[in-house]
XYZ file of C-alpha atoms in Angstrom:
153
model
C -8.317 -6.095 9.582
C -4.832 -7.531 10.124
C -3.333 -10.979 10.266
C -0.791 -10.303 12.978
C -2.867 -8.400 15.540
C -1.491 -10.400 18.486
C 2.080 -9.751 17.349
C 1.335 -6.022 17.077
C -0.274 -5.974 20.527
C 2.766 -7.772 21.949
C 5.063 -5.248 20.257
C 3.065 -2.327 21.600
C 3.180 -3.896 25.065
C 6.948 -4.168 24.716
C 7.065 -0.438 24.005
C 4.802 0.306 26.992
C 7.072 -1.689 29.287
C 10.418 -0.578 27.902
C 9.576 3.036 27.223
C 7.955 3.630 30.597
C 11.238 2.350 32.074
C 13.206 4.689 29.824
C 11.016 7.646 30.772
C 11.612 6.900 34.456
C 15.328 6.655 33.743
C 15.315 9.980 31.952
C 13.543 11.634 34.897
C 16.147 10.184 37.260
C 19.026 11.298 35.014
C 17.453 14.743 34.735
C 17.479 15.045 38.536
C 21.068 13.786 38.743
C 22.199 16.299 36.116
C 20.280 19.125 37.823
C 21.981 18.251 41.102
C 25.357 18.449 39.387
C 24.506 21.835 37.851
C 24.088 20.604 34.269
C 20.857 22.529 33.722
C 20.671 22.112 29.954
C 21.005 18.341 30.190
C 18.524 18.234 33.066
C 15.955 20.152 31.009
C 16.572 18.042 27.906
C 16.017 14.754 29.698
C 12.996 15.996 31.680
C 11.389 17.061 28.394
C 12.397 13.801 26.777
C 10.702 11.817 29.555
C 7.481 13.749 28.951
C 7.624 12.924 25.212
C 8.212 9.263 26.000
C 5.233 9.154 28.349
C 3.145 10.512 25.485
C 4.173 7.578 23.281
C 3.487 5.157 26.139
C -0.027 6.618 26.436
C -0.605 6.253 22.693
C 0.555 2.632 22.742
C -1.678 1.823 25.718
C -4.652 3.391 23.960
C -3.897 1.426 20.800
C -3.591 -1.888 22.665
C -7.009 -1.236 24.170
C -8.441 -0.234 20.763
C -7.175 -3.547 19.363
C -8.896 -5.464 22.166
C -5.665 -6.333 23.938
C -4.930 -6.408 27.634
C -2.420 -3.861 28.902
C 0.024 -5.182 31.478
C 2.177 -3.420 34.037
C 5.171 -5.686 33.544
C 8.344 -5.899 35.561
C 11.137 -3.793 34.204
C 14.849 -4.528 34.229
C 17.104 -2.337 36.304
C 18.952 0.267 34.251
C 22.125 2.121 35.157
C 22.390 5.762 36.164
C 25.394 7.965 35.526
C 26.977 10.981 37.177
C 29.258 11.445 34.161
C 27.135 13.058 31.445
C 29.365 11.771 28.649
C 29.076 8.175 29.821
C 25.310 8.698 29.985
C 25.197 10.010 26.392
C 27.150 6.942 25.247
C 24.795 4.609 27.114
C 21.655 6.376 25.887
C 22.955 6.251 22.304
C 23.311 2.465 22.507
C 19.774 2.186 23.914
C 18.525 4.200 20.919
C 20.373 1.996 18.430
C 18.960 -1.194 19.938
C 15.473 0.252 20.242
C 15.365 1.492 16.658
C 16.297 -1.924 15.295
C 13.410 -3.571 17.137
C 11.028 -0.754 16.323
C 11.765 -1.051 12.598
C 10.616 -4.693 12.686
C 7.405 -3.750 14.483
C 6.705 -0.969 11.966
C 7.080 -3.508 9.169
C 4.610 -5.825 10.916
C 2.110 -2.968 11.369
C 2.122 -1.801 7.757
C -1.454 -3.069 7.221
C -2.676 -1.302 10.377
C -2.525 2.397 9.453
C -3.330 3.717 12.944
C -0.627 1.678 14.684
C 1.745 2.299 11.785
C 1.350 6.065 12.176
C 1.998 5.945 15.936
C 5.104 3.797 15.436
C 6.516 5.918 12.619
C 6.157 9.080 14.718
C 7.874 7.335 17.622
C 10.622 6.056 15.287
C 11.297 9.584 13.988
C 11.577 10.886 17.544
C 13.973 8.106 18.543
C 16.040 8.642 15.390
C 16.376 12.331 16.304
C 17.607 11.268 19.739
C 20.128 8.926 18.152
C 21.441 11.707 15.894
C 21.631 14.088 18.859
C 23.727 11.580 20.810
C 26.055 10.996 17.862
C 26.375 14.743 17.340
C 27.231 15.326 21.003
C 29.957 12.668 20.968
C 31.422 14.206 17.797
C 31.297 17.631 19.428
C 33.108 16.288 22.500
C 35.840 14.937 20.207
C 36.186 18.318 18.511
C 35.969 20.756 21.444
C 37.022 18.517 24.329
C 35.226 17.159 27.368
C 35.565 20.258 29.570
C 34.315 22.645 26.877
C 31.334 20.383 26.185
C 30.524 20.088 29.882
C 30.620 23.880 30.279
C 28.046 24.140 27.475
C 25.693 21.909 29.513
C 25.598 24.224 32.550
């Protein structure tokens, strides 16, 4: 079927590990933002965590379909933020880094249509997140921090 099955399984495992961490982080940030009264941001990141868990599930299923062993690996600590703007900046950098690695995995999975389809859908979702973050930072520049923060209540 494919020459680089082990590489694809390893890449999918990397997504399972990293994205489950990100989903947890987004749940935590959602709670922090809710506690600060930033309801729109809280809802956005709670929903985002649910989407991410869906991709984690798909990657786990695919690893198993490919005959791989799914691991519950240790995850690196990630920061949390009370300042929503600092969080958007941080999350944007995570998206940029993640998309670069994901593009390489998509290229490796081109001969595996099922994995390829899962990864492309995930890539599109992450790219939307990246554009949202860029858009928010541009909006902050144009309308100012306080006006942007008011819009997040």
